[in-house]
Coordinates of C-alpha atoms and ligand atoms in Angstrom, one line a residue:
X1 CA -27.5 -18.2 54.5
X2 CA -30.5 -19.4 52.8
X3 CA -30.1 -22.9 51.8
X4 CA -29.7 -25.9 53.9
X5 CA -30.1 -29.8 53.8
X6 CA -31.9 -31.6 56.1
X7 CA -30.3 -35.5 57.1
X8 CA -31.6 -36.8 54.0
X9 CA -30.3 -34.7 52.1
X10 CA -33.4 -33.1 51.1
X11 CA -32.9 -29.4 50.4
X12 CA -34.1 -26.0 51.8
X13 CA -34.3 -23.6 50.1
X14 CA -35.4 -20.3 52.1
X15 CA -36.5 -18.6 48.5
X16 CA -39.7 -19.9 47.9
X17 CA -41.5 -17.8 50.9
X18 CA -42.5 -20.5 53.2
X19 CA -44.6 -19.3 56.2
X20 CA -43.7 -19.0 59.2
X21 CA -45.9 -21.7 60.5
X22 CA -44.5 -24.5 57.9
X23 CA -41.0 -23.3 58.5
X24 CA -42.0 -24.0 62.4
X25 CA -43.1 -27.1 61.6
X26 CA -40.0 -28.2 59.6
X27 CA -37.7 -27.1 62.8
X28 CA -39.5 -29.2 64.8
X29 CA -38.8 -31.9 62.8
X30 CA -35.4 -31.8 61.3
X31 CA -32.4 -31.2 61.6
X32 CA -30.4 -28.6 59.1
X33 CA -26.8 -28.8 57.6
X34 CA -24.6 -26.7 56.0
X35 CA -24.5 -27.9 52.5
X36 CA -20.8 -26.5 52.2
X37 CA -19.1 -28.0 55.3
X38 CA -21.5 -30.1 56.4
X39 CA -22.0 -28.7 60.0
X40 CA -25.4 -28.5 61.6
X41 CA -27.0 -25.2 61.6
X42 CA -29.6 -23.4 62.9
X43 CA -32.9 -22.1 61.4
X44 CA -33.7 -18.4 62.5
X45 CA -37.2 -17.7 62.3
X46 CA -37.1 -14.4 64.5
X47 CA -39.2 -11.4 63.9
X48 CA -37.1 -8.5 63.6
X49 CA -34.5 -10.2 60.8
X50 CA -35.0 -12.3 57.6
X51 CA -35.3 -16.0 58.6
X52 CA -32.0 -17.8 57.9
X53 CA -29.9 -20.5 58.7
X54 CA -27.0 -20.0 60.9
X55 CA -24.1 -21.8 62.1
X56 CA -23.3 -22.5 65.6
X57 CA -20.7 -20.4 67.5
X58 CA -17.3 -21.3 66.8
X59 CA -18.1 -23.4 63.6
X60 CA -15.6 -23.2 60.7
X61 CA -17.6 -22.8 57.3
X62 CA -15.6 -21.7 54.3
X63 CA -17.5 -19.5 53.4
X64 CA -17.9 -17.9 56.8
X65 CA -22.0 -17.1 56.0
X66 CA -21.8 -15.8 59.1
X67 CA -20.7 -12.2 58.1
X68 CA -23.3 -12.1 55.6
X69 CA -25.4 -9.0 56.3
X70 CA -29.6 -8.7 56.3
X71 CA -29.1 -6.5 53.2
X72 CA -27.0 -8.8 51.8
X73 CA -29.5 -11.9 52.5
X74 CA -32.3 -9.3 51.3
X75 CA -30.8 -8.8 48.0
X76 CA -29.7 -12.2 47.2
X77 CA -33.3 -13.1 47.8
X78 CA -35.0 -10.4 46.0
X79 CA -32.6 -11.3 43.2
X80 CA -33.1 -14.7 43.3
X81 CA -37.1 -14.2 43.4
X82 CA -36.6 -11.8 40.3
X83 CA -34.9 -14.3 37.7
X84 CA -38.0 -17.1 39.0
X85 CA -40.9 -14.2 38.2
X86 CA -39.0 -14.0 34.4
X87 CA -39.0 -17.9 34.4
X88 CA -35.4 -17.9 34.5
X89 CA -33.6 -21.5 36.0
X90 CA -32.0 -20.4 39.1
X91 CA -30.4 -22.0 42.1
X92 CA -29.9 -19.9 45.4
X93 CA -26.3 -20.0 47.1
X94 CA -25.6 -23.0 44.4
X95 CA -22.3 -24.5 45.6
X96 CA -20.0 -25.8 42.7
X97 CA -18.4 -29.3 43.9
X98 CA -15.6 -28.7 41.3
X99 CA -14.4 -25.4 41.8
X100 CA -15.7 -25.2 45.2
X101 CA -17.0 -21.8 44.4
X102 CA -20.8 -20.7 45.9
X103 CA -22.1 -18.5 44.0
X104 CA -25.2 -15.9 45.3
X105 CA -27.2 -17.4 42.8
X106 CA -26.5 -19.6 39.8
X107 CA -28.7 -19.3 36.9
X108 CA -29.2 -19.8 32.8
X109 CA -29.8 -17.3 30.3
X110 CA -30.4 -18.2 26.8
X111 CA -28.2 -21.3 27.4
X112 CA -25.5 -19.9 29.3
X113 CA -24.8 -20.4 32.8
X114 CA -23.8 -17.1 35.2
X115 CA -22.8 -17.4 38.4
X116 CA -24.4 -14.0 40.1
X117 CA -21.9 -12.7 43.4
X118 CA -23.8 -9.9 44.7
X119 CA -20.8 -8.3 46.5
X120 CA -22.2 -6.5 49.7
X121 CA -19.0 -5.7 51.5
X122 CA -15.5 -5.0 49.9
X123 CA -13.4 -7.9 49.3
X124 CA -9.5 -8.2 48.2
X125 CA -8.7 -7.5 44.8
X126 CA -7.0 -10.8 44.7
X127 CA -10.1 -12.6 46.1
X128 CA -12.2 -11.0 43.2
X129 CA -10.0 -11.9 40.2
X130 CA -9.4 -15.7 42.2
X131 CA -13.3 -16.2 41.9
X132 CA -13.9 -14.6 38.2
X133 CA -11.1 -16.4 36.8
X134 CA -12.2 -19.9 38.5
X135 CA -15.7 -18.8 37.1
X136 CA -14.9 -19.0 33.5
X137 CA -12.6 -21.8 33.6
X138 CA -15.8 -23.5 34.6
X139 CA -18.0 -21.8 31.8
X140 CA -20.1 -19.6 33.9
X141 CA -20.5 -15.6 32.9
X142 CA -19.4 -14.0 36.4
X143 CA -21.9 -11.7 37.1
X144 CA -21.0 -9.5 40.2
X145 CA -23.3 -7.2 41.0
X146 CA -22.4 -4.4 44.3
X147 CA -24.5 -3.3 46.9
X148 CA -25.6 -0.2 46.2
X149 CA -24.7 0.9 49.8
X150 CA -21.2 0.5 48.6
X151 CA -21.9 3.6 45.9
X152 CA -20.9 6.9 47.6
X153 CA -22.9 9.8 45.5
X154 CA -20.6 12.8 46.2
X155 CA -23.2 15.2 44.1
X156 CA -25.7 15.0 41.4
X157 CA -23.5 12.9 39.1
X158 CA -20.4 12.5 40.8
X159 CA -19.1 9.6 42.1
X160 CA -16.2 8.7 44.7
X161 CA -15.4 5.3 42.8
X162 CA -12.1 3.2 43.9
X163 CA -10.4 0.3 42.2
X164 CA -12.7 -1.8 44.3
X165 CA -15.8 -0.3 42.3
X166 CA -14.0 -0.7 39.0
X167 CA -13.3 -4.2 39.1
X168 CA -17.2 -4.5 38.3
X169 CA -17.5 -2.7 35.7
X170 CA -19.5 -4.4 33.0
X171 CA -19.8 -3.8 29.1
X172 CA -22.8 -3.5 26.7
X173 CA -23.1 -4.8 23.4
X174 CA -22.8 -1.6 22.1
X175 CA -19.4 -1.5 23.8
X176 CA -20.5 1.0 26.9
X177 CA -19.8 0.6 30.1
X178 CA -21.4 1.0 33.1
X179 CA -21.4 -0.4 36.9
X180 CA -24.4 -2.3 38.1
X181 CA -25.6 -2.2 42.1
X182 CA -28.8 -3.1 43.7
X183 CA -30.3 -1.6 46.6
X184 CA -32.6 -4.2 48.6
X185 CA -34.5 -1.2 50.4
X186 CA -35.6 0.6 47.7
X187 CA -35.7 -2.6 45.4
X188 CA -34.0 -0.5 42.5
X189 CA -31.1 -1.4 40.4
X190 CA -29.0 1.5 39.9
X191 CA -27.0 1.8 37.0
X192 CA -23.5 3.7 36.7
X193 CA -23.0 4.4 33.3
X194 CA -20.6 7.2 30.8
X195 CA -18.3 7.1 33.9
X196 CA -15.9 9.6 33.2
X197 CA -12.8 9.5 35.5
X198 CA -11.1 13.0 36.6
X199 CA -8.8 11.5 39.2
X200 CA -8.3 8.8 41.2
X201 CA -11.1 9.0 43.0
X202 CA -14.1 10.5 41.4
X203 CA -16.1 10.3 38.3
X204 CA -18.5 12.0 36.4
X205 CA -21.8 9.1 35.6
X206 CA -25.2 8.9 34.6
X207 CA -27.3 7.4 36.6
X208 CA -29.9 4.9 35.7
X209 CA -32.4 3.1 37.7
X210 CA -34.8 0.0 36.9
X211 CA -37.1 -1.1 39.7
X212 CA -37.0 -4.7 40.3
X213 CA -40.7 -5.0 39.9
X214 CA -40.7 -3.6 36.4
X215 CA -37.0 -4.5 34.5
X216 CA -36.0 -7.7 32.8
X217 CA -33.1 -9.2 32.9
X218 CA -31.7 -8.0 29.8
X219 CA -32.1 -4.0 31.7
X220 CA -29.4 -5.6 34.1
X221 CA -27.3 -7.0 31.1
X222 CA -27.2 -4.8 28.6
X223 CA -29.3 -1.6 29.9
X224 CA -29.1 1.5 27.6
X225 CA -26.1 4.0 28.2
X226 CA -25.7 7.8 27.3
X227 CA -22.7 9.8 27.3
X228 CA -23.6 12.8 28.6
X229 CA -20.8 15.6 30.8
X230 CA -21.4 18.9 31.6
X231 CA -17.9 21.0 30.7
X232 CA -19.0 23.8 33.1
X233 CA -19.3 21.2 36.4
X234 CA -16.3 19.2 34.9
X235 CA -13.9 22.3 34.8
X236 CA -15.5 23.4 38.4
X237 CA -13.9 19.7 39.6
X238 CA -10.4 20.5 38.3
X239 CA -10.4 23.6 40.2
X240 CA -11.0 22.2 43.1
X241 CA -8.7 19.5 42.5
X242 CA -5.6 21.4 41.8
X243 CA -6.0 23.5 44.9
X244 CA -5.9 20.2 46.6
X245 CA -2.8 18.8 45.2
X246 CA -1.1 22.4 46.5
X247 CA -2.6 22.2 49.9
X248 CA -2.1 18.4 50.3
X249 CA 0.5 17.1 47.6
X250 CA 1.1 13.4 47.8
X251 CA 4.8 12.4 46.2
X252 CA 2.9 11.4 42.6
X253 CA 1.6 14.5 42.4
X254 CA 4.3 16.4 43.4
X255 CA 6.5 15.0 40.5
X256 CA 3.9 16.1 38.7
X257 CA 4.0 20.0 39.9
X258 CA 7.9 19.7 39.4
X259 CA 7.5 18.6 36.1
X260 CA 5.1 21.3 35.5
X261 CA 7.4 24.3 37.3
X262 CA 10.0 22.7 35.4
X263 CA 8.8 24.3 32.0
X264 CA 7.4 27.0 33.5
X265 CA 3.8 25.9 34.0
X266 CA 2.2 26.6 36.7
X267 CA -1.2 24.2 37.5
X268 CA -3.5 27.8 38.2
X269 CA -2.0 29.0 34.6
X270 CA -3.2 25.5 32.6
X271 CA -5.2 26.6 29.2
X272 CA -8.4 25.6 28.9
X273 CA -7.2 22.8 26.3
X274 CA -6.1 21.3 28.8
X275 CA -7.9 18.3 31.2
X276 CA -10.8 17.8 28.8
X277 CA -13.2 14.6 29.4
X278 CA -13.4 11.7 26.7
X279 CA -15.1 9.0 26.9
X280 CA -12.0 6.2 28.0
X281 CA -10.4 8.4 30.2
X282 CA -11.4 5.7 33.2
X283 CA -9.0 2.9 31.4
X284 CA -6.7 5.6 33.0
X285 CA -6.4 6.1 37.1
X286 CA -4.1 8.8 36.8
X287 CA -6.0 12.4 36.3
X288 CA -6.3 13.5 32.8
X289 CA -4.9 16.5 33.7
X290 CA -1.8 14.9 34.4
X291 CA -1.9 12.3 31.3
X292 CA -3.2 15.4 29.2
X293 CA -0.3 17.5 30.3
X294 CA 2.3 15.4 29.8
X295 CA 1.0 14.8 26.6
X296 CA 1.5 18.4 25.7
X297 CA 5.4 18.7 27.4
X298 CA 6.3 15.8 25.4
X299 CA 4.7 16.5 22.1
X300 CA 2.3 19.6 21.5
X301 CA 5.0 21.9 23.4
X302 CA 8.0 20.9 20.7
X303 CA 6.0 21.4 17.4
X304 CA 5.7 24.5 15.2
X305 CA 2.8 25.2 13.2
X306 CA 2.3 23.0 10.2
X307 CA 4.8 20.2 12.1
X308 CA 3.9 16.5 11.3
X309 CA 3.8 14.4 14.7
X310 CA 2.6 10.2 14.4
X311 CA 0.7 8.3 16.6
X312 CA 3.9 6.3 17.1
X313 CA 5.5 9.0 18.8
X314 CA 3.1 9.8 20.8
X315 CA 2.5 6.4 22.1
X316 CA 6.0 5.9 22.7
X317 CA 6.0 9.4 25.4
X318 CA 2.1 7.8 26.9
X319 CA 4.6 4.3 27.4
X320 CA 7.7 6.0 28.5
X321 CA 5.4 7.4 31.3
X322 CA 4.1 4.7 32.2
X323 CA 6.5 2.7 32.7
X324 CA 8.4 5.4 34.9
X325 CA 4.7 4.9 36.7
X326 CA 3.9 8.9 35.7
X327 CA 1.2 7.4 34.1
X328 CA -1.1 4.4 35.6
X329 CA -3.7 2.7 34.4
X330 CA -6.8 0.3 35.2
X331 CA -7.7 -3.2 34.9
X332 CA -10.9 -4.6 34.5
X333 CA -11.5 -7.8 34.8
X334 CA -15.1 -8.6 33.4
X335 CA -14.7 -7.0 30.1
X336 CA -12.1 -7.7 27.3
X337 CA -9.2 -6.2 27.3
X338 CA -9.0 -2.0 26.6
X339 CA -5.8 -0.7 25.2
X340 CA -5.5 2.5 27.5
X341 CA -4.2 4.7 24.6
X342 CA -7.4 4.7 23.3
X343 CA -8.2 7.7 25.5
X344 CA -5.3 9.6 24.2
X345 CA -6.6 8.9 20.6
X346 CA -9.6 10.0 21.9
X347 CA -8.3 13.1 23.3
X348 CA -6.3 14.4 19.6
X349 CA -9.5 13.6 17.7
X350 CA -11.0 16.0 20.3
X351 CA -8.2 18.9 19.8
X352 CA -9.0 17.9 15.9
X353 CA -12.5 18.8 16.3
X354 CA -11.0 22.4 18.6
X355 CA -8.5 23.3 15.4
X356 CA -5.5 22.4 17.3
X357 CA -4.1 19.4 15.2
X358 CA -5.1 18.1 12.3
X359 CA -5.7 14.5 11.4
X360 CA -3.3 13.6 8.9
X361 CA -4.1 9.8 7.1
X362 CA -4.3 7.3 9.8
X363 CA -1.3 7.5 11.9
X364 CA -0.5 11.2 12.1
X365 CA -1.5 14.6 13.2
X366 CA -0.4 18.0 12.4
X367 CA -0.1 20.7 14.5
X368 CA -2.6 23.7 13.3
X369 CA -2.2 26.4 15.5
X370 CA 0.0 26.2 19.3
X371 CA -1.5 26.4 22.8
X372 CA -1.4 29.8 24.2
X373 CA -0.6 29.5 27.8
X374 CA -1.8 32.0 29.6
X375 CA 0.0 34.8 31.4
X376 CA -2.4 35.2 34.2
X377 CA -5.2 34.3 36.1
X378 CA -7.3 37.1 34.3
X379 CA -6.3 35.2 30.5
X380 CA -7.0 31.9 32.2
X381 CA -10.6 33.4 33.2
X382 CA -11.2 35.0 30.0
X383 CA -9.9 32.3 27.6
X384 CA -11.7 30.0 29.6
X385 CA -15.3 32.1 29.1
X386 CA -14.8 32.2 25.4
X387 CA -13.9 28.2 25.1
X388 CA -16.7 27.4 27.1
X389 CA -19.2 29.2 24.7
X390 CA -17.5 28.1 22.0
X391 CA -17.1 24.0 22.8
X392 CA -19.2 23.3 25.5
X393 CA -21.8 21.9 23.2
X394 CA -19.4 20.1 21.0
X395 CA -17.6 18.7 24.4
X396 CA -20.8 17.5 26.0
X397 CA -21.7 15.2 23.6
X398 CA -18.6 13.4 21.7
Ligands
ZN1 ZN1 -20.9 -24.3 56.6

């Protein structure tokens, strides 16, 4: 940790770049303390790490400081340094007497108090939502920020991201969304944004990076987002993801394939209509090929051309699904609440714009034309080649 108080209760803060002679000087002359549990610590002023306070061995702090990490110090500092250069209020590792919360740093921002976590190391789900919640019952704008080690860059834009990512996903006044990390070593924030889920696991992003030298604070609040996917390296992600789920079914999935066999699908034989990205498919874990398909079985599959279908009915299949746990969905806790059907809506206003369904008034669709499953790996190909030329544009940029 950074912070301590001497016997008089004076404060030390390890932010302010003291050098190494003063901080010598201090030692010599005072004794530290934990200012959460009170215990006497030890200043560090070694060369190979940061200089920090430490507990002794076998001391029982609440906040166990102890399996705080050099990059986890590094950041907090370089963070904390940041919002002081932009004449920011700040206090480093700020401990709330009332909710008995420690916050990284705590800081205000045109009037409003946040209360920065910059989350190094994963933590419980539980643990996360305990702190956010107590956070705004105390007024403060929980700002959790990960450590960019935490990101796992599969390929140029995509991203192995787990529920533990997406409790930090953030919102910009514009209403995008994007994940915020910070990287000590390179002293860049790196920006997740247009994260478009295709299974449980990995995501399609853009990245965007600000170097702490040269962004404000607002880059960090409410940085600029694109949505951006490219349909060729999307559809070349399905493939490889239903070859998976044949070699390595897990039960979900394999209600899935019975489903599918049921009606004489087959997942190699899906048209091309099918597993498209929108924009909210993240409010949704499970793969929008699954969501998508079902979405077909239940409603596309039964219509004839020129058939009226509502929105009604086709929420009530998405809910029927879920709540048999076919379908499964998100939470996010630091943004307001996202009705998950939104990426279904978002998906028939894309097979409006491919001359599948029409929209019909507000709350219902027609179906325009069926679609044609094909027979064999050869249709899939070619049907596939002709969409792609056809809507790859269109489908890049909704
Ligand atoms: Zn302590």
């Amino acid at each position: 940790m950074l912070t301590a108080r001497t016997k008089d209760g004076k404060k030390i803060c390890l932010g302010y770049n003291y050098k190494k002679e003063t901080l010598l000087y201090f030692r010599s002359r005072e004794e530290f303390f934990c200012p959460v549990c009170g215990e006497k610590v030890v200043l560090k002023l070694g060369d190979q790490r940061m200089y920090h306070f430490s507990h002794k061995k076998g001391g029982e702090c609440r906040d166990s400081y102890e399996n705080e990490s050099i990059y986890h110090m590094e950041g907090k500092l370089q963070l904390y340094q940041w919002l002081l250069r932009q004449k920011i209020p700040a206090i480093l590792e700020f401990y709330d007497q009332e909710i008995r919360q420690r916050p990284d740093i705590k800081f205000t921002f045109k009037n409003q108090k946040y209360a920065l976590e910059y989350q190094c190391s994963p933590i419980a789900e539980e643990i996360f939502l305990k702190r956010t919640s107590s956070y705004v019952d105390a007024g403060y704008v929980p700002l959790w920020i990960l450590g960019n080690k935490q990101i796992h860059q599969k390929k140029n834009n995509i991203f192995s991201l787990s529920n533990f990512h997406y409790l930090f996903l953030q919102q910009t006044v514009e209403g995008s969304y994007y994940l915020p990390s910070y990287c000590p070593e390179k002293k860049l924030f790196h920006l997740l944004n247009s994260i478009v889920s295709y299974s449980i696991k990995n995501a399609f992003a853009q990245n965007r990076f600000y170097s702490i030298g040269q962004g404000e604070i607002d880059y960090l609040l409410n940085p600029e987002c694109a949505y951006q996917i490219n349909l060729i390296q999307w559809n070349s992600e399905l493939e490889k993801i239903y070859m998976n789920w044949v070699l390595h079914p897990n039960p979900r999935q394999n209600s899935f394939l019975h489903d599918i066999y049921k009606h004489n699908l087959n997942l190699f034989l899906l048209p091309p209509e099918i597993g498209l990205p929108v924009h909210s498919s993240l409010f949704i874990q499970t793969s929008p090929i699954i969501w998508q398909t079902y979405l077909y079985l239940d409603i596309l599959a039964k219509k004839h051309p020129m058939d009226i279908f509502t929105v009604q009915e086709v929420e009530r299949s998405f809910y029927r699904r879920m709540a048999k746990k076919e379908i499964i969905i998100r939470d996010f806790p630091l943004i307001k609440p996202v009705n998950p059907f939104l990426a279904v809506m978002e998906y028939l206003l894309l097979l409006d714009k491919l001359g599948i369904v029409a929209l019909k008034g507000k709350m219902a669709f027609q179906l325009i034309r069926t679609i044609s499953i094909p027979q064999s790996n050869r249709e899939r190909e070619e049907m596939k080649k002709i969409f792609f030329q056809k809507y790859q544009p269109m489908i890049s940029k909704q």
